[in-house]
């Protein structure tokens, strides 16, 4: 049942992606349009979604679960990073000019644009609440370890500044303060309702943006063997291992599924963005992103079903 529910939600998301794909092919969405919509998602919709997720009464069990989810979520990055270091020691991978991209794709996924919408659909706002720590950790790791795969390490002060000024981190701090203070500190009703409306844009807008990006890809991306390697590592191997490892943490069923779903998301769009910033060719990362995203229609429901069986949900 869990498999078919998650498959249904994935299909809905892919229909929304198809709309974005169609709009791109028909010229309704251009490169600048896609960039602008992405900026709206990152700087406005995403933070509103996070703040909205904290709109719930603070209980001791929720606070404990939130902290435990943050601890368990760190394994979502530490374990794949360690595995990527082992991968880079394989002679054939060592000689590959795209080895950094393979390692990056293995570790980092599209948890914000794919994971959050799916959790919203399957687990509701409570699931989104437990997805927030993963989103925070994703920003911390991707702007420290992740970016080092593409350029020389920058001063630690610059890294800290980028992390602290990230809109998702700021929204998390605001949301957590509101969560802990309870009824004593709340947005006026009109502001809270506006935030809720903007947060509801996350799923459709994210999927349309992803679909439009897929519409810009040219060539037979499915023939790329290295893209298939990233797809196997990111979509299947890493989330499967993490589904077992996370059983060691005393997480509630909702928190456990939220962390696993975030871990099961396909390759991060950052693989293309950071390649552009580093003046690297983007053909290969685009093929890997496209294949991994399309493959998620099968891989994510399978990972969710596995997690449900392991947890006895």
mmCIF file of N, CA and C in Angstrom, residues 128-246:
data_model
loop_
_atom_site.group_PDB
_atom_site.id
_atom_site.type_symbol
_atom_site.label_atom_id
_atom_site.label_comp_id
_atom_site.label_asym_id
_atom_site.label_seq_id
_atom_site.Cartn_x
_atom_site.Cartn_y
_atom_site.Cartn_z
ATOM 1 N N UNK A 128 6.893 17.514 7.163
ATOM 2 C CA UNK A 128 7.732 18.637 6.736
ATOM 3 C C UNK A 128 8.543 19.186 7.901
ATOM 4 N N UNK A 129 7.944 19.199 9.093
ATOM 5 C CA UNK A 129 8.632 19.645 10.307
ATOM 6 C C UNK A 129 9.904 18.827 10.530
ATOM 7 N N UNK A 130 9.820 17.516 10.324
ATOM 8 C CA UNK A 130 10.987 16.647 10.519
ATOM 9 C C UNK A 130 11.938 16.666 9.331
ATOM 10 N N UNK A 131 11.489 17.226 8.206
ATOM 11 C CA UNK A 131 12.378 17.356 7.046
ATOM 12 C C UNK A 131 13.270 18.584 7.153
ATOM 13 N N UNK A 132 12.876 19.543 7.997
ATOM 14 C CA UNK A 132 13.633 20.790 8.120
ATOM 15 C C UNK A 132 15.088 20.564 8.544
ATOM 16 N N UNK A 133 15.373 19.702 9.557
ATOM 17 C CA UNK A 133 16.780 19.480 9.924
ATOM 18 C C UNK A 133 17.635 18.992 8.761
ATOM 19 N N UNK A 134 17.045 18.167 7.894
ATOM 20 C CA UNK A 134 17.799 17.649 6.740
ATOM 21 C C UNK A 134 18.097 18.786 5.774
ATOM 22 N N UNK A 135 17.125 19.681 5.602
ATOM 23 C CA UNK A 135 17.316 20.816 4.712
ATOM 24 C C UNK A 135 18.431 21.725 5.237
ATOM 25 N N UNK A 136 18.457 21.923 6.545
ATOM 26 C CA UNK A 136 19.508 22.733 7.170
ATOM 27 C C UNK A 136 20.872 22.071 6.964
ATOM 28 N N UNK A 137 20.945 20.773 7.246
ATOM 29 C CA UNK A 137 22.198 20.039 7.085
ATOM 30 C C UNK A 137 22.657 20.048 5.630
ATOM 31 N N UNK A 138 21.703 19.943 4.700
ATOM 32 C CA UNK A 138 22.041 19.961 3.280
ATOM 33 C C UNK A 138 22.756 21.256 2.916
ATOM 34 N N UNK A 139 22.239 22.384 3.417
ATOM 35 C CA UNK A 139 22.866 23.670 3.137
ATOM 36 C C UNK A 139 24.243 23.780 3.774
ATOM 37 N N UNK A 140 24.391 23.266 4.988
ATOM 38 C CA UNK A 140 25.677 23.316 5.675
ATOM 39 C C UNK A 140 26.728 22.504 4.929
ATOM 40 N N UNK A 141 26.378 21.273 4.565
ATOM 41 C CA UNK A 141 27.347 20.381 3.921
ATOM 42 C C UNK A 141 27.649 20.818 2.487
ATOM 43 N N UNK A 142 26.610 21.254 1.762
ATOM 44 C CA UNK A 142 26.826 21.544 0.341
ATOM 45 C C UNK A 142 27.677 22.801 0.156
ATOM 46 N N UNK A 143 27.584 23.762 1.113
ATOM 47 C CA UNK A 143 28.379 24.980 0.999
ATOM 48 C C UNK A 143 29.713 24.878 1.712
ATOM 49 N N UNK A 144 30.022 23.719 2.242
ATOM 50 C CA UNK A 144 31.336 23.496 2.854
ATOM 51 C C UNK A 144 32.044 22.360 2.118
ATOM 52 N N UNK A 145 31.630 21.117 2.368
ATOM 53 C CA UNK A 145 32.248 19.976 1.689
ATOM 54 C C UNK A 145 31.919 19.955 0.200
ATOM 55 N N UNK A 146 30.646 20.165 -0.131
ATOM 56 C CA UNK A 146 30.204 20.029 -1.520
ATOM 57 C C UNK A 146 30.908 20.959 -2.473
ATOM 58 N N UNK A 147 30.992 22.227 -2.117
ATOM 59 C CA UNK A 147 31.583 23.217 -3.025
ATOM 60 C C UNK A 147 33.086 23.008 -3.183
ATOM 61 N N UNK A 148 33.703 22.331 -2.198
ATOM 62 C CA UNK A 148 35.145 22.060 -2.294
ATOM 63 C C UNK A 148 35.465 21.060 -3.397
ATOM 64 N N UNK A 149 34.445 20.340 -3.888
ATOM 65 C CA UNK A 149 34.649 19.411 -4.998
ATOM 66 C C UNK A 149 34.865 20.144 -6.318
ATOM 67 N N UNK A 150 34.486 21.419 -6.354
ATOM 68 C CA UNK A 150 34.546 22.184 -7.599
ATOM 69 C C UNK A 150 35.586 23.298 -7.576
ATOM 70 N N UNK A 151 36.018 23.709 -6.398
ATOM 71 C CA UNK A 151 36.981 24.806 -6.325
ATOM 72 C C UNK A 151 37.835 24.645 -5.072
ATOM 73 N N UNK A 152 38.882 25.433 -5.006
ATOM 74 C CA UNK A 152 39.746 25.380 -3.841
ATOM 75 C C UNK A 152 38.973 25.816 -2.594
ATOM 76 N N UNK A 153 39.359 25.240 -1.469
ATOM 77 C CA UNK A 153 38.681 25.580 -0.221
ATOM 78 C C UNK A 153 38.807 27.074 0.066
ATOM 79 N N UNK A 154 37.673 27.692 0.393
ATOM 80 C CA UNK A 154 37.677 29.106 0.712
ATOM 81 C C UNK A 154 37.900 29.288 2.212
ATOM 82 N N UNK A 155 38.205 30.507 2.651
ATOM 83 C CA UNK A 155 38.383 30.763 4.084
ATOM 84 C C UNK A 155 37.159 30.330 4.880
ATOM 85 N N UNK A 156 37.391 29.784 6.073
ATOM 86 C CA UNK A 156 36.300 29.279 6.894
ATOM 87 C C UNK A 156 35.282 30.368 7.204
ATOM 88 N N UNK A 157 35.745 31.616 7.311
ATOM 89 C CA UNK A 157 34.825 32.726 7.605
ATOM 90 C C UNK A 157 33.816 32.924 6.474
ATOM 91 N N UNK A 158 34.279 32.759 5.217
ATOM 92 C CA UNK A 158 33.370 32.885 4.075
ATOM 93 C C UNK A 158 32.341 31.764 4.063
ATOM 94 N N UNK A 159 32.794 30.554 4.399
ATOM 95 C CA UNK A 159 31.883 29.410 4.445
ATOM 96 C C UNK A 159 30.813 29.618 5.508
ATOM 97 N N UNK A 160 31.227 30.051 6.689
ATOM 98 C CA UNK A 160 30.276 30.286 7.783
ATOM 99 C C UNK A 160 29.273 31.372 7.401
ATOM 100 N N UNK A 161 29.772 32.427 6.742
ATOM 101 C CA UNK A 161 28.880 33.522 6.331
ATOM 102 C C UNK A 161 27.819 33.022 5.354
ATOM 103 N N UNK A 162 28.242 32.206 4.361
ATOM 104 C CA UNK A 162 27.300 31.693 3.372
ATOM 105 C C UNK A 162 26.243 30.808 4.021
ATOM 106 N N UNK A 163 26.676 29.997 4.993
ATOM 107 C CA UNK A 163 25.745 29.098 5.676
ATOM 108 C C UNK A 163 24.749 29.896 6.514
ATOM 109 N N UNK A 164 25.242 30.837 7.313
ATOM 110 C CA UNK A 164 24.386 31.583 8.232
ATOM 111 C C UNK A 164 23.420 32.514 7.514
ATOM 112 N N UNK A 165 23.834 33.035 6.353
ATOM 113 C CA UNK A 165 22.977 33.954 5.609
ATOM 114 C C UNK A 165 22.063 33.244 4.618
ATOM 115 N N UNK A 166 22.135 31.904 4.580
ATOM 116 C CA UNK A 166 21.240 31.150 3.701
ATOM 117 C C UNK A 166 19.798 31.354 4.161
ATOM 118 N N UNK A 167 18.882 31.669 3.245
ATOM 119 C CA UNK A 167 17.497 31.959 3.652
ATOM 120 C C UNK A 167 16.819 30.810 4.385
ATOM 121 N N UNK A 168 17.180 29.567 4.047
ATOM 122 C CA UNK A 168 16.574 28.430 4.743
ATOM 123 C C UNK A 168 17.046 28.345 6.193
ATOM 124 N N UNK A 169 18.307 28.702 6.442
ATOM 125 C CA UNK A 169 18.824 28.704 7.811
ATOM 126 C C UNK A 169 18.137 29.801 8.621
ATOM 127 N N UNK A 170 18.006 30.983 8.031
ATOM 128 C CA UNK A 170 17.349 32.105 8.712
ATOM 129 C C UNK A 170 15.900 31.746 9.029
ATOM 130 N N UNK A 171 15.209 31.148 8.052
ATOM 131 C CA UNK A 171 13.808 30.751 8.261
ATOM 132 C C UNK A 171 13.695 29.698 9.362
ATOM 133 N N UNK A 172 14.677 28.790 9.434
ATOM 134 C CA UNK A 172 14.664 27.765 10.478
ATOM 135 C C UNK A 172 14.790 28.390 11.860
ATOM 136 N N UNK A 173 15.675 29.366 11.985
ATOM 137 C CA UNK A 173 15.847 30.053 13.280
ATOM 138 C C UNK A 173 14.548 30.757 13.680
ATOM 139 N N UNK A 174 13.946 31.479 12.731
ATOM 140 C CA UNK A 174 12.688 32.180 13.009
ATOM 141 C C UNK A 174 11.596 31.185 13.395
ATOM 142 N N UNK A 175 11.475 30.130 12.601
ATOM 143 C CA UNK A 175 10.445 29.127 12.863
ATOM 144 C C UNK A 175 10.633 28.425 14.198
ATOM 145 N N UNK A 176 11.879 28.117 14.531
ATOM 146 C CA UNK A 176 12.148 27.402 15.780
ATOM 147 C C UNK A 176 11.856 28.299 16.991
ATOM 148 N N UNK A 177 12.159 29.589 16.881
ATOM 149 C CA UNK A 177 11.836 30.529 17.960
ATOM 150 C C UNK A 177 10.325 30.598 18.162
ATOM 151 N N UNK A 178 9.581 30.693 17.056
ATOM 152 C CA UNK A 178 8.122 30.714 17.142
ATOM 153 C C UNK A 178 7.586 29.420 17.736
ATOM 154 N N UNK A 179 8.212 28.312 17.366
ATOM 155 C CA UNK A 179 7.802 26.992 17.856
ATOM 156 C C UNK A 179 7.999 26.878 19.370
ATOM 157 N N UNK A 180 9.159 27.331 19.854
ATOM 158 C CA UNK A 180 9.482 27.207 21.280
ATOM 159 C C UNK A 180 8.684 28.179 22.142
ATOM 160 N N UNK A 181 8.402 29.374 21.594
ATOM 161 C CA UNK A 181 7.675 30.373 22.388
ATOM 162 C C UNK A 181 6.181 30.138 22.407
ATOM 163 N N UNK A 182 5.684 29.310 21.493
ATOM 164 C CA UNK A 182 4.272 28.961 21.503
ATOM 165 C C UNK A 182 3.369 30.142 21.230
ATOM 166 N N UNK A 183 2.261 30.194 21.957
ATOM 167 C CA UNK A 183 1.238 31.219 21.719
ATOM 168 C C UNK A 183 1.706 32.614 22.120
ATOM 169 N N UNK A 184 2.787 32.697 22.910
ATOM 170 C CA UNK A 184 3.249 34.010 23.374
ATOM 171 C C UNK A 184 3.859 34.849 22.264
ATOM 172 N N UNK A 185 4.297 34.219 21.189
ATOM 173 C CA UNK A 185 4.893 34.954 20.068
ATOM 174 C C UNK A 185 4.431 34.320 18.765
ATOM 175 N N UNK A 186 3.565 35.015 18.074
ATOM 176 C CA UNK A 186 3.016 34.501 16.825
ATOM 177 C C UNK A 186 2.877 35.636 15.816
ATOM 178 N N UNK A 187 2.925 35.300 14.535
ATOM 179 C CA UNK A 187 2.628 36.277 13.498
ATOM 180 C C UNK A 187 1.142 36.635 13.581
ATOM 181 N N UNK A 188 0.782 37.846 13.203
ATOM 182 C CA UNK A 188 -0.648 38.174 13.078
ATOM 183 C C UNK A 188 -1.306 37.197 12.109
ATOM 184 N N UNK A 189 -2.580 36.952 12.287
ATOM 185 C CA UNK A 189 -3.294 35.945 11.490
ATOM 186 C C UNK A 189 -3.160 36.190 9.992
ATOM 187 N N UNK A 190 -3.233 37.458 9.578
ATOM 188 C CA UNK A 190 -3.159 37.766 8.150
ATOM 189 C C UNK A 190 -1.781 37.423 7.589
ATOM 190 N N UNK A 191 -0.717 37.624 8.404
ATOM 191 C CA UNK A 191 0.643 37.284 7.964
ATOM 192 C C UNK A 191 0.826 35.775 7.917
ATOM 193 N N UNK A 192 0.354 35.098 8.974
ATOM 194 C CA UNK A 192 0.473 33.645 9.020
ATOM 195 C C UNK A 192 -0.246 32.970 7.862
ATOM 196 N N UNK A 193 -1.433 33.478 7.509
ATOM 197 C CA UNK A 193 -2.191 32.906 6.390
ATOM 198 C C UNK A 193 -1.468 33.155 5.074
ATOM 199 N N UNK A 194 -0.867 34.328 4.941
ATOM 200 C CA UNK A 194 -0.112 34.638 3.716
ATOM 201 C C UNK A 194 1.080 33.701 3.572
ATOM 202 N N UNK A 195 1.785 33.453 4.673
ATOM 203 C CA UNK A 195 2.920 32.526 4.651
ATOM 204 C C UNK A 195 2.457 31.133 4.249
ATOM 205 N N UNK A 196 1.307 30.719 4.774
ATOM 206 C CA UNK A 196 0.765 29.400 4.439
ATOM 207 C C UNK A 196 0.436 29.298 2.948
ATOM 208 N N UNK A 197 -0.138 30.356 2.384
ATOM 209 C CA UNK A 197 -0.471 30.355 0.953
ATOM 210 C C UNK A 197 0.799 30.244 0.097
ATOM 211 N N UNK A 198 1.811 31.019 0.463
ATOM 212 C CA UNK A 198 3.063 30.977 -0.303
ATOM 213 C C UNK A 198 3.715 29.602 -0.175
ATOM 214 N N UNK A 199 3.694 29.017 1.025
ATOM 215 C CA UNK A 199 4.282 27.685 1.248
ATOM 216 C C UNK A 199 3.622 26.624 0.367
ATOM 217 N N UNK A 200 2.318 26.792 0.117
ATOM 218 C CA UNK A 200 1.597 25.803 -0.695
ATOM 219 C C UNK A 200 2.038 25.808 -2.156
ATOM 220 N N UNK A 201 2.784 26.842 -2.562
ATOM 221 C CA UNK A 201 3.301 26.906 -3.937
ATOM 222 C C UNK A 201 4.484 25.975 -4.151
ATOM 223 N N UNK A 202 5.084 25.477 -3.077
ATOM 224 C CA UNK A 202 6.350 24.755 -3.178
ATOM 225 C C UNK A 202 6.291 23.573 -4.138
ATOM 226 N N UNK A 203 5.305 22.696 -3.952
ATOM 227 C CA UNK A 203 5.248 21.487 -4.784
ATOM 228 C C UNK A 203 5.020 21.802 -6.257
ATOM 229 N N UNK A 204 3.939 22.501 -6.631
ATOM 230 C CA UNK A 204 3.732 22.743 -8.074
ATOM 231 C C UNK A 204 4.847 23.555 -8.716
ATOM 232 N N UNK A 205 5.321 24.587 -8.023
ATOM 233 C CA UNK A 205 6.350 25.439 -8.618
ATOM 234 C C UNK A 205 7.676 24.692 -8.754
ATOM 235 N N UNK A 206 8.039 23.890 -7.739
ATOM 236 C CA UNK A 206 9.272 23.100 -7.809
ATOM 237 C C UNK A 206 9.241 22.144 -8.991
ATOM 238 N N UNK A 207 8.127 21.447 -9.152
ATOM 239 C CA UNK A 207 8.022 20.460 -10.223
ATOM 240 C C UNK A 207 8.044 21.121 -11.602
ATOM 241 N N UNK A 208 7.380 22.259 -11.735
ATOM 242 C CA UNK A 208 7.371 22.970 -13.018
ATOM 243 C C UNK A 208 8.781 23.442 -13.380
ATOM 244 N N UNK A 209 9.528 23.933 -12.385
ATOM 245 C CA UNK A 209 10.897 24.382 -12.631
ATOM 246 C C UNK A 209 11.780 23.207 -13.045
ATOM 247 N N UNK A 210 11.656 22.075 -12.334
ATOM 248 C CA UNK A 210 12.455 20.894 -12.691
ATOM 249 C C UNK A 210 12.099 20.426 -14.096
ATOM 250 N N UNK A 211 10.801 20.393 -14.403
ATOM 251 C CA UNK A 211 10.371 19.972 -15.739
ATOM 252 C C UNK A 211 10.907 20.876 -16.828
ATOM 253 N N UNK A 212 10.922 22.186 -16.558
ATOM 254 C CA UNK A 212 11.450 23.122 -17.553
ATOM 255 C C UNK A 212 12.941 22.921 -17.769
ATOM 256 N N UNK A 213 13.659 22.577 -16.685
ATOM 257 C CA UNK A 213 15.097 22.308 -16.819
ATOM 258 C C UNK A 213 15.343 21.032 -17.624
ATOM 259 N N UNK A 214 14.503 20.029 -17.398
ATOM 260 C CA UNK A 214 14.635 18.788 -18.179
ATOM 261 C C UNK A 214 14.351 19.055 -19.657
ATOM 262 N N UNK A 215 13.459 19.993 -19.920
ATOM 263 C CA UNK A 215 13.126 20.325 -21.305
ATOM 264 C C UNK A 215 14.270 20.983 -22.055
ATOM 265 N N UNK A 216 15.266 21.479 -21.309
ATOM 266 C CA UNK A 216 16.411 22.141 -21.945
ATOM 267 C C UNK A 216 17.516 21.156 -22.308
ATOM 268 N N UNK A 217 17.391 19.899 -21.857
ATOM 269 C CA UNK A 217 18.441 18.904 -22.105
ATOM 270 C C UNK A 217 18.318 18.341 -23.512
ATOM 271 N N UNK A 218 19.441 18.239 -24.195
ATOM 272 C CA UNK A 218 19.466 17.704 -25.555
ATOM 273 C C UNK A 218 20.347 16.460 -25.610
ATOM 274 N N UNK A 219 20.060 15.579 -26.546
ATOM 275 C CA UNK A 219 20.891 14.393 -26.742
ATOM 276 C C UNK A 219 20.352 13.168 -26.022
ATOM 277 N N UNK A 220 20.967 12.020 -26.273
ATOM 278 C CA UNK A 220 20.550 10.749 -25.688
ATOM 279 C C UNK A 220 21.210 10.579 -24.321
ATOM 280 N N UNK A 221 20.635 11.213 -23.325
ATOM 281 C CA UNK A 221 21.230 11.200 -21.986
ATOM 282 C C UNK A 221 21.266 9.795 -21.388
ATOM 283 N N UNK A 222 20.338 8.918 -21.804
ATOM 284 C CA UNK A 222 20.232 7.584 -21.211
ATOM 285 C C UNK A 222 21.345 6.635 -21.673
ATOM 286 N N UNK A 223 22.197 7.080 -22.604
ATOM 287 C CA UNK A 223 23.296 6.240 -23.083
ATOM 288 C C UNK A 223 24.598 6.465 -22.315
ATOM 289 N N UNK A 224 24.577 7.390 -21.379
ATOM 290 C CA UNK A 224 25.778 7.744 -20.622
ATOM 291 C C UNK A 224 25.979 6.770 -19.459
ATOM 292 N N UNK A 225 27.012 5.941 -19.532
ATOM 293 C CA UNK A 225 27.255 4.928 -18.502
ATOM 294 C C UNK A 225 27.598 5.549 -17.147
ATOM 295 N N UNK A 226 28.319 6.655 -17.151
ATOM 296 C CA UNK A 226 28.667 7.306 -15.887
ATOM 297 C C UNK A 226 27.434 7.925 -15.233
ATOM 298 N N UNK A 227 26.509 8.381 -16.052
ATOM 299 C CA UNK A 227 25.252 8.907 -15.504
ATOM 300 C C UNK A 227 24.466 7.781 -14.840
ATOM 301 N N UNK A 228 24.502 6.599 -15.444
ATOM 302 C CA UNK A 228 23.841 5.435 -14.845
ATOM 303 C C UNK A 228 24.511 5.038 -13.533
ATOM 304 N N UNK A 229 25.832 5.189 -13.461
ATOM 305 C CA UNK A 229 26.554 4.886 -12.224
ATOM 306 C C UNK A 229 26.093 5.813 -11.100
ATOM 307 N N UNK A 230 26.032 7.111 -11.393
ATOM 308 C CA UNK A 230 25.555 8.066 -10.396
ATOM 309 C C UNK A 230 24.126 7.733 -9.989
ATOM 310 N N UNK A 231 23.311 7.390 -10.970
ATOM 311 C CA UNK A 231 21.910 7.059 -10.708
ATOM 312 C C UNK A 231 21.799 5.872 -9.748
ATOM 313 N N UNK A 232 22.602 4.839 -9.976
ATOM 314 C CA UNK A 232 22.575 3.667 -9.096
ATOM 315 C C UNK A 232 23.023 4.026 -7.684
ATOM 316 N N UNK A 233 24.111 4.784 -7.594
ATOM 317 C CA UNK A 233 24.650 5.151 -6.281
ATOM 318 C C UNK A 233 23.690 6.060 -5.520
ATOM 319 N N UNK A 234 23.168 7.079 -6.213
ATOM 320 C CA UNK A 234 22.340 8.092 -5.547
ATOM 321 C C UNK A 234 20.905 7.613 -5.305
ATOM 322 N N UNK A 235 20.302 6.967 -6.305
ATOM 323 C CA UNK A 235 18.891 6.605 -6.208
ATOM 324 C C UNK A 235 18.640 5.316 -5.444
ATOM 325 N N UNK A 236 19.614 4.393 -5.468
ATOM 326 C CA UNK A 236 19.358 3.081 -4.881
ATOM 327 C C UNK A 236 20.292 2.729 -3.717
ATOM 328 N N UNK A 237 21.601 2.757 -3.969
ATOM 329 C CA UNK A 237 22.536 2.242 -2.963
ATOM 330 C C UNK A 237 22.539 3.081 -1.686
ATOM 331 N N UNK A 238 22.721 4.396 -1.800
ATOM 332 C CA UNK A 238 22.819 5.240 -0.612
ATOM 333 C C UNK A 238 21.543 5.233 0.226
ATOM 334 N N UNK A 239 20.360 5.472 -0.369
ATOM 335 C CA UNK A 239 19.148 5.470 0.468
ATOM 336 C C UNK A 239 18.821 4.098 1.069
ATOM 337 N N UNK A 240 19.175 3.022 0.348
ATOM 338 C CA UNK A 240 18.944 1.684 0.913
ATOM 339 C C UNK A 240 19.799 1.461 2.154
ATOM 340 N N UNK A 241 21.078 1.805 2.056
ATOM 341 C CA UNK A 241 21.970 1.671 3.215
ATOM 342 C C UNK A 241 21.492 2.542 4.378
ATOM 343 N N UNK A 242 21.080 3.767 4.071
ATOM 344 C CA UNK A 242 20.647 4.692 5.116
ATOM 345 C C UNK A 242 19.352 4.243 5.769
ATOM 346 N N UNK A 243 18.464 3.599 4.998
ATOM 347 C CA UNK A 243 17.221 3.087 5.574
ATOM 348 C C UNK A 243 17.511 2.083 6.686
ATOM 349 N N UNK A 244 18.561 1.285 6.510
ATOM 350 C CA UNK A 244 18.962 0.322 7.547
ATOM 351 C C UNK A 244 19.686 1.020 8.696
ATOM 352 N N UNK A 245 20.610 1.914 8.368
ATOM 353 C CA UNK A 245 21.398 2.590 9.412
ATOM 354 C C UNK A 245 20.506 3.413 10.340
ATOM 355 N N UNK A 246 19.494 4.072 9.781
ATOM 356 C CA UNK A 246 18.632 4.956 10.575
ATOM 357 C C UNK A 246 17.758 4.191 11.559
#
